[in-house]
CSV table of C-alpha atoms in Angstrom, one decimal:
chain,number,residue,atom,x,y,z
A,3,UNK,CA,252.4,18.9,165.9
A,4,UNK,CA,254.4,18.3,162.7
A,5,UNK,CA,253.2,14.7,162.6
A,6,UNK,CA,249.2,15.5,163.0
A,7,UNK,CA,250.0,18.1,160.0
A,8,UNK,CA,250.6,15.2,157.9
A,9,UNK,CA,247.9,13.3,158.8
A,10,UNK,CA,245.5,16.0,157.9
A,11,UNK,CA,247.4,16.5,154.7
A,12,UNK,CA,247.3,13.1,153.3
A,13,UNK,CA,244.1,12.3,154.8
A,14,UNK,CA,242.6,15.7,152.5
A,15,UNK,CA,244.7,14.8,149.6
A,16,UNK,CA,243.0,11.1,149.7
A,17,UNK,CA,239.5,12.4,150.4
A,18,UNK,CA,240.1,15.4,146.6
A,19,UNK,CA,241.6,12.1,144.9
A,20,UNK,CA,238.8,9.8,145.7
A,21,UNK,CA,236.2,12.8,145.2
A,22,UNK,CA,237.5,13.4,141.6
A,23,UNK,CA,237.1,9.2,140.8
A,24,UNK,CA,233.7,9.8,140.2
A,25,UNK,CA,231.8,10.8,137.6
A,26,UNK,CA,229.4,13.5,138.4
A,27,UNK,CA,225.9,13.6,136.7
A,28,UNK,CA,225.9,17.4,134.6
A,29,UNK,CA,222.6,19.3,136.0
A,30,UNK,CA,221.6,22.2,133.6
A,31,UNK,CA,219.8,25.0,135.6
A,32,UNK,CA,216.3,25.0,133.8
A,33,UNK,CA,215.4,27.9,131.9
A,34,UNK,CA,213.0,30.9,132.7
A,35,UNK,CA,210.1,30.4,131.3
A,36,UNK,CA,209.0,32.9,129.0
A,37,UNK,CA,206.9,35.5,131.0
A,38,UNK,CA,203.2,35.4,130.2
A,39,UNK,CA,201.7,38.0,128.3
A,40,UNK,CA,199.6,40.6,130.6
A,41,UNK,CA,199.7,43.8,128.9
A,42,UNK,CA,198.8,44.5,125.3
A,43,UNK,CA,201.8,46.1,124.1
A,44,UNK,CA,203.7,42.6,125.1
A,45,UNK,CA,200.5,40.9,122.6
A,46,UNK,CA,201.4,43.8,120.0
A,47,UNK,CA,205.2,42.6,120.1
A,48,UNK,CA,204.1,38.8,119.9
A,49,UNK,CA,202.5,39.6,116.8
A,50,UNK,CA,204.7,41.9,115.5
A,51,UNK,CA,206.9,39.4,115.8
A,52,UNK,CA,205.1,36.8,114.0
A,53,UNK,CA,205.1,38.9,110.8
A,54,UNK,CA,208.8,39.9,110.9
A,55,UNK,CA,209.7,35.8,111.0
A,56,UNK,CA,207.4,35.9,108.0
A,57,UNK,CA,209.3,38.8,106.1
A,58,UNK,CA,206.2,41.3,106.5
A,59,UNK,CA,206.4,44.9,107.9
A,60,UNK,CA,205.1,45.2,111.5
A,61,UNK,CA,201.9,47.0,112.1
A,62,UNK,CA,201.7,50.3,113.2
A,63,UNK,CA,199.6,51.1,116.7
A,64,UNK,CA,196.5,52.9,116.0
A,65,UNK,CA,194.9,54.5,119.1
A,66,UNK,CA,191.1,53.9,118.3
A,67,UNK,CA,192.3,50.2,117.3
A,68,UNK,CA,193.8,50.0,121.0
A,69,UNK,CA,190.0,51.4,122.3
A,70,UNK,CA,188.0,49.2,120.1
A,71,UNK,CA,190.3,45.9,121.2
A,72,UNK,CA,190.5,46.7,124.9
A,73,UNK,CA,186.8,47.8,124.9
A,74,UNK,CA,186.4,44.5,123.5
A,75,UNK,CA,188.3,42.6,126.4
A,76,UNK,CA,186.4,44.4,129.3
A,77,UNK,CA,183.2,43.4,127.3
A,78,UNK,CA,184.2,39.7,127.2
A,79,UNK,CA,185.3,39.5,131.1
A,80,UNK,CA,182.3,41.3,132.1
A,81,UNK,CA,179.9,38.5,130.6
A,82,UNK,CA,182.0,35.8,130.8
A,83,UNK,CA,181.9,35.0,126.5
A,84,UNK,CA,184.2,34.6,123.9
A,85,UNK,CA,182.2,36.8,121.2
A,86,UNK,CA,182.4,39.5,118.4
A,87,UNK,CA,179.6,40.9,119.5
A,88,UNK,CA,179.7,45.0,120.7
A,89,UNK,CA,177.4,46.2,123.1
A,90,UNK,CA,174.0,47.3,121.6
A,91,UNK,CA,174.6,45.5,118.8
A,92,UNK,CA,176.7,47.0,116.7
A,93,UNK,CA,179.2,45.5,114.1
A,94,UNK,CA,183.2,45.7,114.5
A,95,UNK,CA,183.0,48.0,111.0
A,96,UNK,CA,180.3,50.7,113.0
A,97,UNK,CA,182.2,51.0,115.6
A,98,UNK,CA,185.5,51.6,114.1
A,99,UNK,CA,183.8,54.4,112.2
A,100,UNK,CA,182.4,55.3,114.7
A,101,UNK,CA,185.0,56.0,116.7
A,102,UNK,CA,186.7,58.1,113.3
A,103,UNK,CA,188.8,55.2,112.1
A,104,UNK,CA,189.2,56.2,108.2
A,105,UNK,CA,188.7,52.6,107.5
A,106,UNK,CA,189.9,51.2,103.6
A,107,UNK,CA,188.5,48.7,101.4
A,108,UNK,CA,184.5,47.6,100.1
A,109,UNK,CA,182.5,49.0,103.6
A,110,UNK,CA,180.2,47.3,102.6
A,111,UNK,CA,181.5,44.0,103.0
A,112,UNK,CA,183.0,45.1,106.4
A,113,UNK,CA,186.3,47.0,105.0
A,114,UNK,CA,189.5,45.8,105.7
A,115,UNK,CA,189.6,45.0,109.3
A,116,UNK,CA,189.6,42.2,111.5
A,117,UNK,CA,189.7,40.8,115.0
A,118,UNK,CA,191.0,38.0,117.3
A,119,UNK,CA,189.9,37.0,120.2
A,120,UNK,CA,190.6,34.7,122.6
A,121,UNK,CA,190.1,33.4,126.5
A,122,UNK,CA,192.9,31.7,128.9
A,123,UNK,CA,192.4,30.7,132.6
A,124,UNK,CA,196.2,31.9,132.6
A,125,UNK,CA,198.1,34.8,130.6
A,126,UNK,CA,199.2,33.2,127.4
A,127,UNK,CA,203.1,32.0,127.1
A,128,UNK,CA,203.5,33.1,123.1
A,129,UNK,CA,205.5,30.4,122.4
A,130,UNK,CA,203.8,29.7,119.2
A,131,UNK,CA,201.1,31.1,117.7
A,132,UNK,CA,198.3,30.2,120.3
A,133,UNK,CA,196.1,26.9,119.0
A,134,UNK,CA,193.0,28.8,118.4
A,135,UNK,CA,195.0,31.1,115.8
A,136,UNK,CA,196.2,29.0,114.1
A,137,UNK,CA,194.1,28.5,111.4
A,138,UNK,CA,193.8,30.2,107.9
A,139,UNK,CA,191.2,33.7,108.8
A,140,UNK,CA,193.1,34.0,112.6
A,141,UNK,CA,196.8,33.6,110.6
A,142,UNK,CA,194.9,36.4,108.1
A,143,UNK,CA,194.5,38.6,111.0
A,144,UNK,CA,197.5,38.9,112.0
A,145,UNK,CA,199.8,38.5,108.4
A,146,UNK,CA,197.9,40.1,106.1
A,147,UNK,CA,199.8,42.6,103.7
A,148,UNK,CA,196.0,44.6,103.2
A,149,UNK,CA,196.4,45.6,107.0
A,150,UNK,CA,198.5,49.4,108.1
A,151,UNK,CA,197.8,49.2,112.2
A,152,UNK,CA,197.0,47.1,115.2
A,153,UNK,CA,195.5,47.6,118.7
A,154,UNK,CA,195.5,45.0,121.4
A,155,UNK,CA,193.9,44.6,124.5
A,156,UNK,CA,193.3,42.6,128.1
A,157,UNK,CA,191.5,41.9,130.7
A,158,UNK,CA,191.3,39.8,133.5
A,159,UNK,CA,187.4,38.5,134.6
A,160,UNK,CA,186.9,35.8,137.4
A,161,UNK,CA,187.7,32.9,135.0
A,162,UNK,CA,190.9,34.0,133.5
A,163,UNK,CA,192.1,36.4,131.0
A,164,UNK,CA,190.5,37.8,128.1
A,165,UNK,CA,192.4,39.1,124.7
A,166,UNK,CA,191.6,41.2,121.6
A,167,UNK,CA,193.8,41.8,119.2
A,168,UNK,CA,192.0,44.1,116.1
A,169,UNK,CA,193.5,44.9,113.0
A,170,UNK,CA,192.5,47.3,110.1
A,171,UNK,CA,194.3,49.4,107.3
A,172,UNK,CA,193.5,53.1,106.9
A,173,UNK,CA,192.7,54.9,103.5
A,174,UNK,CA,195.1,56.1,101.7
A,175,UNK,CA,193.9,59.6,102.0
A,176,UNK,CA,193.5,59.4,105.9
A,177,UNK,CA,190.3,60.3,105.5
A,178,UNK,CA,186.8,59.2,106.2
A,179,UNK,CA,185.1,56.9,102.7
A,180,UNK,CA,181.7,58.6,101.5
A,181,UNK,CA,180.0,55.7,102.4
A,182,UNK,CA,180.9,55.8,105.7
A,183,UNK,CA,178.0,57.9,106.8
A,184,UNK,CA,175.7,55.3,105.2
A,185,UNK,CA,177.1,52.1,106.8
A,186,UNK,CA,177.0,54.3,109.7
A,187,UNK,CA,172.8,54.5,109.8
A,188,UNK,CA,172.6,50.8,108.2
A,189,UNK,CA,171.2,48.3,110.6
A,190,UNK,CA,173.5,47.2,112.9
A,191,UNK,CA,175.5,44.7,110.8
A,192,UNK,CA,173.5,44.7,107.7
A,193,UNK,CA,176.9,45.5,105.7
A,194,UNK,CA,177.9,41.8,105.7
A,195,UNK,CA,175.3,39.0,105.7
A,196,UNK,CA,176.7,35.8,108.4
A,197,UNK,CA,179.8,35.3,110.6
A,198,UNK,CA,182.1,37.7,109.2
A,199,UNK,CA,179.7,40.8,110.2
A,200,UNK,CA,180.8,40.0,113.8
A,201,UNK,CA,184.4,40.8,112.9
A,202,UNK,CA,186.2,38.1,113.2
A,203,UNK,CA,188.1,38.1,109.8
A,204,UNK,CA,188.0,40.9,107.1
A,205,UNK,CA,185.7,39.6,104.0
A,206,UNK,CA,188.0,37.4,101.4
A,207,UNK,CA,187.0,35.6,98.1
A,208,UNK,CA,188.4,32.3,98.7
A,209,UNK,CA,191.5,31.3,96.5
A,210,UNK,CA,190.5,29.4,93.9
A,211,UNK,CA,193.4,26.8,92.1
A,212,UNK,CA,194.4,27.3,88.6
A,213,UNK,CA,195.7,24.4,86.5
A,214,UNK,CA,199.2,24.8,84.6
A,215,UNK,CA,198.8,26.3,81.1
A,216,UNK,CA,200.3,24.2,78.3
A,217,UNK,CA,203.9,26.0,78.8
A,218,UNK,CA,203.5,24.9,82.7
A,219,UNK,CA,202.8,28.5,84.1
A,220,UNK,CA,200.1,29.3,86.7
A,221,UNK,CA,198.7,32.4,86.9
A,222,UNK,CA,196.2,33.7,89.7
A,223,UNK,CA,193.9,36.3,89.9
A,224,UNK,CA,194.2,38.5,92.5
A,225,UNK,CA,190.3,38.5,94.1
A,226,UNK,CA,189.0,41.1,96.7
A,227,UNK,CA,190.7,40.6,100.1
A,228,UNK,CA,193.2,37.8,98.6
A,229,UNK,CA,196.9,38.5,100.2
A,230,UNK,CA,200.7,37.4,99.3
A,231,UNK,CA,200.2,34.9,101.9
A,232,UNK,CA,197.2,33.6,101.1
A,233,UNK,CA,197.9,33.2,97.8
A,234,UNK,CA,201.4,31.2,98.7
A,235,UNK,CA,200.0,29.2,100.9
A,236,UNK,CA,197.1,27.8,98.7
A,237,UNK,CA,199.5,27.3,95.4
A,238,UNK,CA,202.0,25.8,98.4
A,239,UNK,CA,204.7,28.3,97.3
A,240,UNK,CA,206.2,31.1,99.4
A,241,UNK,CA,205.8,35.2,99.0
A,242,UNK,CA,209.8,35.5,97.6
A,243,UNK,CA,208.9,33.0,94.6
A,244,UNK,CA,206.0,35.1,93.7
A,245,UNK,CA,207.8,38.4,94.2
A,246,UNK,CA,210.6,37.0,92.0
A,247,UNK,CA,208.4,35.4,89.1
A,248,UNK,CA,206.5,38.9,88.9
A,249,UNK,CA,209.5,41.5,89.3
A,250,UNK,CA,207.9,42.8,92.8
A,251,UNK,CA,210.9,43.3,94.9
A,252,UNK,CA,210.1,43.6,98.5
A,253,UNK,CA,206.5,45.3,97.7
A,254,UNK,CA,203.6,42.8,99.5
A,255,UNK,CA,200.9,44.7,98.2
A,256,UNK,CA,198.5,43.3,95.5
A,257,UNK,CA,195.4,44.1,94.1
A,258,UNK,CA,192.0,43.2,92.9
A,259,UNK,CA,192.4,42.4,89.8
A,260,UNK,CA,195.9,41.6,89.4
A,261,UNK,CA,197.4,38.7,87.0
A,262,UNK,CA,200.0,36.9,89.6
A,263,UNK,CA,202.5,34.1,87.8
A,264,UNK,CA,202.6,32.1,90.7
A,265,UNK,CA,204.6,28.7,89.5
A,266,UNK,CA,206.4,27.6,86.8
A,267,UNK,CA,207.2,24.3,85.0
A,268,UNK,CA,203.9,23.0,86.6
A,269,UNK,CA,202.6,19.7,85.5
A,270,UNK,CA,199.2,20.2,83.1
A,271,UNK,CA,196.6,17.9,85.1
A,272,UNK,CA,196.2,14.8,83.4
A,273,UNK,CA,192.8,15.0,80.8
A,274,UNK,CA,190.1,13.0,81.9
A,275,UNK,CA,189.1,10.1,79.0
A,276,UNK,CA,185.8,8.3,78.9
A,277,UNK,CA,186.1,4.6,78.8
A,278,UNK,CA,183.0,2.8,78.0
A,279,UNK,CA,181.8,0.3,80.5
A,280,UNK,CA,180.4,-3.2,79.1
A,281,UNK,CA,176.9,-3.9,79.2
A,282,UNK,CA,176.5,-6.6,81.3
A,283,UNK,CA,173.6,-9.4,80.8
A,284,UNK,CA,172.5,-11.7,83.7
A,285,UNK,CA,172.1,-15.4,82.7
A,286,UNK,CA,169.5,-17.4,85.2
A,287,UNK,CA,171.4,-20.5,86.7
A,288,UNK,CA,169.8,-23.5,87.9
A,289,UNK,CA,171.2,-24.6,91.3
A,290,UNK,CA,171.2,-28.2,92.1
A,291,UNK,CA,170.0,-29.7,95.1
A,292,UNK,CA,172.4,-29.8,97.9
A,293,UNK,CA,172.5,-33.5,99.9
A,294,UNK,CA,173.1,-33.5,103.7
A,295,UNK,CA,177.1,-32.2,104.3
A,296,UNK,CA,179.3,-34.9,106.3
A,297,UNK,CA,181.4,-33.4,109.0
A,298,UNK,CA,184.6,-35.4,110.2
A,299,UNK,CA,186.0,-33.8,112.9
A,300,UNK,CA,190.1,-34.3,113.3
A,301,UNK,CA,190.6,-36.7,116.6
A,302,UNK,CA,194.1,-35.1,116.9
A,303,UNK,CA,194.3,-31.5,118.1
A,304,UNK,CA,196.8,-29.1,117.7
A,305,UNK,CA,197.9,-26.8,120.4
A,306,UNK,CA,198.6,-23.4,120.3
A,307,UNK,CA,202.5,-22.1,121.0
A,308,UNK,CA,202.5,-20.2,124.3
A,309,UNK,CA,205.0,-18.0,125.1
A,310,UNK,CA,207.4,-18.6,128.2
A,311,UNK,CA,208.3,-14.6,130.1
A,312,UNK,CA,211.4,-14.8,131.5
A,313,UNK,CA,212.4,-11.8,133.7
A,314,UNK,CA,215.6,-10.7,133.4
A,315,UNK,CA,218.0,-9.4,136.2
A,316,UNK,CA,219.4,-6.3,135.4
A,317,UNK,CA,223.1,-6.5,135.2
A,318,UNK,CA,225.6,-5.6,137.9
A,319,UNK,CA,227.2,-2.5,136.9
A,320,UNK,CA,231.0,-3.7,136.8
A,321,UNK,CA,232.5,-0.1,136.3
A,322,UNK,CA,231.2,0.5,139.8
A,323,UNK,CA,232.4,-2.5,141.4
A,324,UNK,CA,236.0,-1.9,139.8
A,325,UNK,CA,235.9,1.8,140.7
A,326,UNK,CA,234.9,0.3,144.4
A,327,UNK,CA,238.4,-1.9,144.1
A,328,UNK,CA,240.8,0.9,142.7
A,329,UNK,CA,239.5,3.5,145.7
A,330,UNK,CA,240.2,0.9,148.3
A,331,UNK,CA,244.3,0.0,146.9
A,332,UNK,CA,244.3,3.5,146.3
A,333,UNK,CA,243.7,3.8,149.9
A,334,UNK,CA,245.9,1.4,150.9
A,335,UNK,CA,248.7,2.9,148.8
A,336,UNK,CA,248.5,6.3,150.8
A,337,UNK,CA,248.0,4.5,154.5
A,338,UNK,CA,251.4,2.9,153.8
A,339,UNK,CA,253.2,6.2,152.7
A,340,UNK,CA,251.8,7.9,156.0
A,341,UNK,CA,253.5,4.9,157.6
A,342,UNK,CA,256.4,4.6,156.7
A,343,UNK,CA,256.6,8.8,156.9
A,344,UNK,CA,255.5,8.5,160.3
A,345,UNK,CA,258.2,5.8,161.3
A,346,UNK,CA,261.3,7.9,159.4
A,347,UNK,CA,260.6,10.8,161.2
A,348,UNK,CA,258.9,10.1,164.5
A,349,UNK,CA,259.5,14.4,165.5
């Protein structure tokens, strides 16, 4: 009995030894992936988000911005189209007022509002801002400093998923604009001639460059709808330089009007000098006759190189082969000792 003990012992103890000789390939467990977005408070957070990575306050949720935007996601999966469009025709600025939103800014070049919309056979994994966002009026929508609240929606047609997600800034008075009433019995998007009446950013004057004075500072203008943001990201600068250069602190709020230094020590463009050209006179030439060309052709010709493939065979992996030799004396080593055990003490 003693002697089968042993055997088990050393032949275990062989087995862990030759076990731990080799090497074992690492195999991370692959991560979760993130869950995909199905609800619009997850969408709300995803954008929310965005803006705190940016250094902007997050939106507040607005309940008539959560009708309008889910509204506008049971609209889309009911037809089947990705559009800004309302039912009956309406613009996204009627029917924010007309739902009581006390909406802020020029109504009648749509207020400051806007909207994003978009269409996935699957719920949307926000790991980045989605490809269709990510240009300059869908970024607008959801970083501009001019905005106060968001509302998000979803909904799920036959083809996939549908998503809204509308933002807007209230008065600062909470109340209702006087011209409200008139916008309200306009024709249905007559307060903003072309594609922004169907919502889908708020109406901005495009940023216009300016050059370097002769001390190397830039100022900018601030123009109606122009942000922080926008303004940084046309004069490639960031919101901290121009909150620095212009004593702002952490206030992101600008307006119409406002004189902005933007850069300093900026390079003048160089001025622009006329050279005069040289007037150039044609002079008729005569060409003479031409006499019948003699071709020699070379009797020698001259191959091209060509290129000889040789296939290599990979290598034998050595390390194996001298791993395979160490287990086996290894091996031997230990039948030996069992041996000679064996033969000292035969009980």
């Amino acid at each position: 009995m003693l002697i089968k003990t042993r055997i088990w012992f050393f032949m275990h103890l062989t087995l862990l030894v030759a076990l731990s000789l080799f090497p074992f390939q690492n195999v991370a467990a692959k991560p979760n992936l993130q869950q995909g977005i199905t609800s619009p408070s997850q969408l709300i957070d995803a954008v929310n988000g965005l803006r705190l990575a940016y250094g902007l306050q997050p939106l507040a949720i607005h309940p008539v911005l959560m009708q309008s935007s889910q509204s506008q996601a049971d609209y889309m999966a009911a037809t089947g189209q990705v559009t800004h469009e309302r039912p009956g025709g309406i613009s996204f600025t009627q029917q924010l007022l007309g739902l009581g939103f006390p909406l802020s800014g020029d109504l009648s070049l749509g207020g400051f509002r806007a909207e994003n919309i978009l269409m996935s056979p699957n719920p949307i994994v926000w790991d980045g801002v989605p490809p269709g966002w990510q240009d300059a009026l869908h970024m607008n929508t959801m970083l501009s400093q001019n905005f106060t609240h968001i509302g998000a929606g979803i909904s799920q047609g036959p083809d996939g998923y549908y998503y809204a997600v509308d933002c807007a800034a209230v008065t600062g008075s909470g109340q209702m604009q006087s011209s409200a009433s008139v916008i309200l019995t306009s024709v249905p998007g007559a307060e903003i001639a072309g594609e922004n009446s169907l919502g889908i950013s708020q109406y901005m004057v495009p940023v216009s460059l300016s050059t370097a004075r002769p001390d190397g500072d830039v100022f900018h203008k601030v123009q109606y709808g122009q942000t922080l943001w926008s303004i940084a990201i046309e004069y490639g600068t960031t919101i901290k330089n121009i909150q620095a250069l212009n004593y702002l602190g952490e206030d992101l709020v600008v307006y119409q009007g406002q004189l902005l230094l933007v850069k300093k020590a900026a390079t003048q463009p160089a001025p622009v000098t006329f050279t005069p050209q040289p007037i150039l006179t044609t002079t008729p030439t005569t060409i003479p006759a031409l006499g019948t060309p003699s071709i020699s052709i070379p009797t020698q010709l001259i191959a091209s190189p060509t290129s000889t493939l040789v296939e290599k065979t990979p290598p034998v992996n050595a390390q194996s082969s001298k791993l395979l030799v160490g287990m086996l004396i290894f091996a031997a080593f230990v039948g030996a000792g069992v041996a000679v055990w064996l033969i000292r003490d035969p009980n």
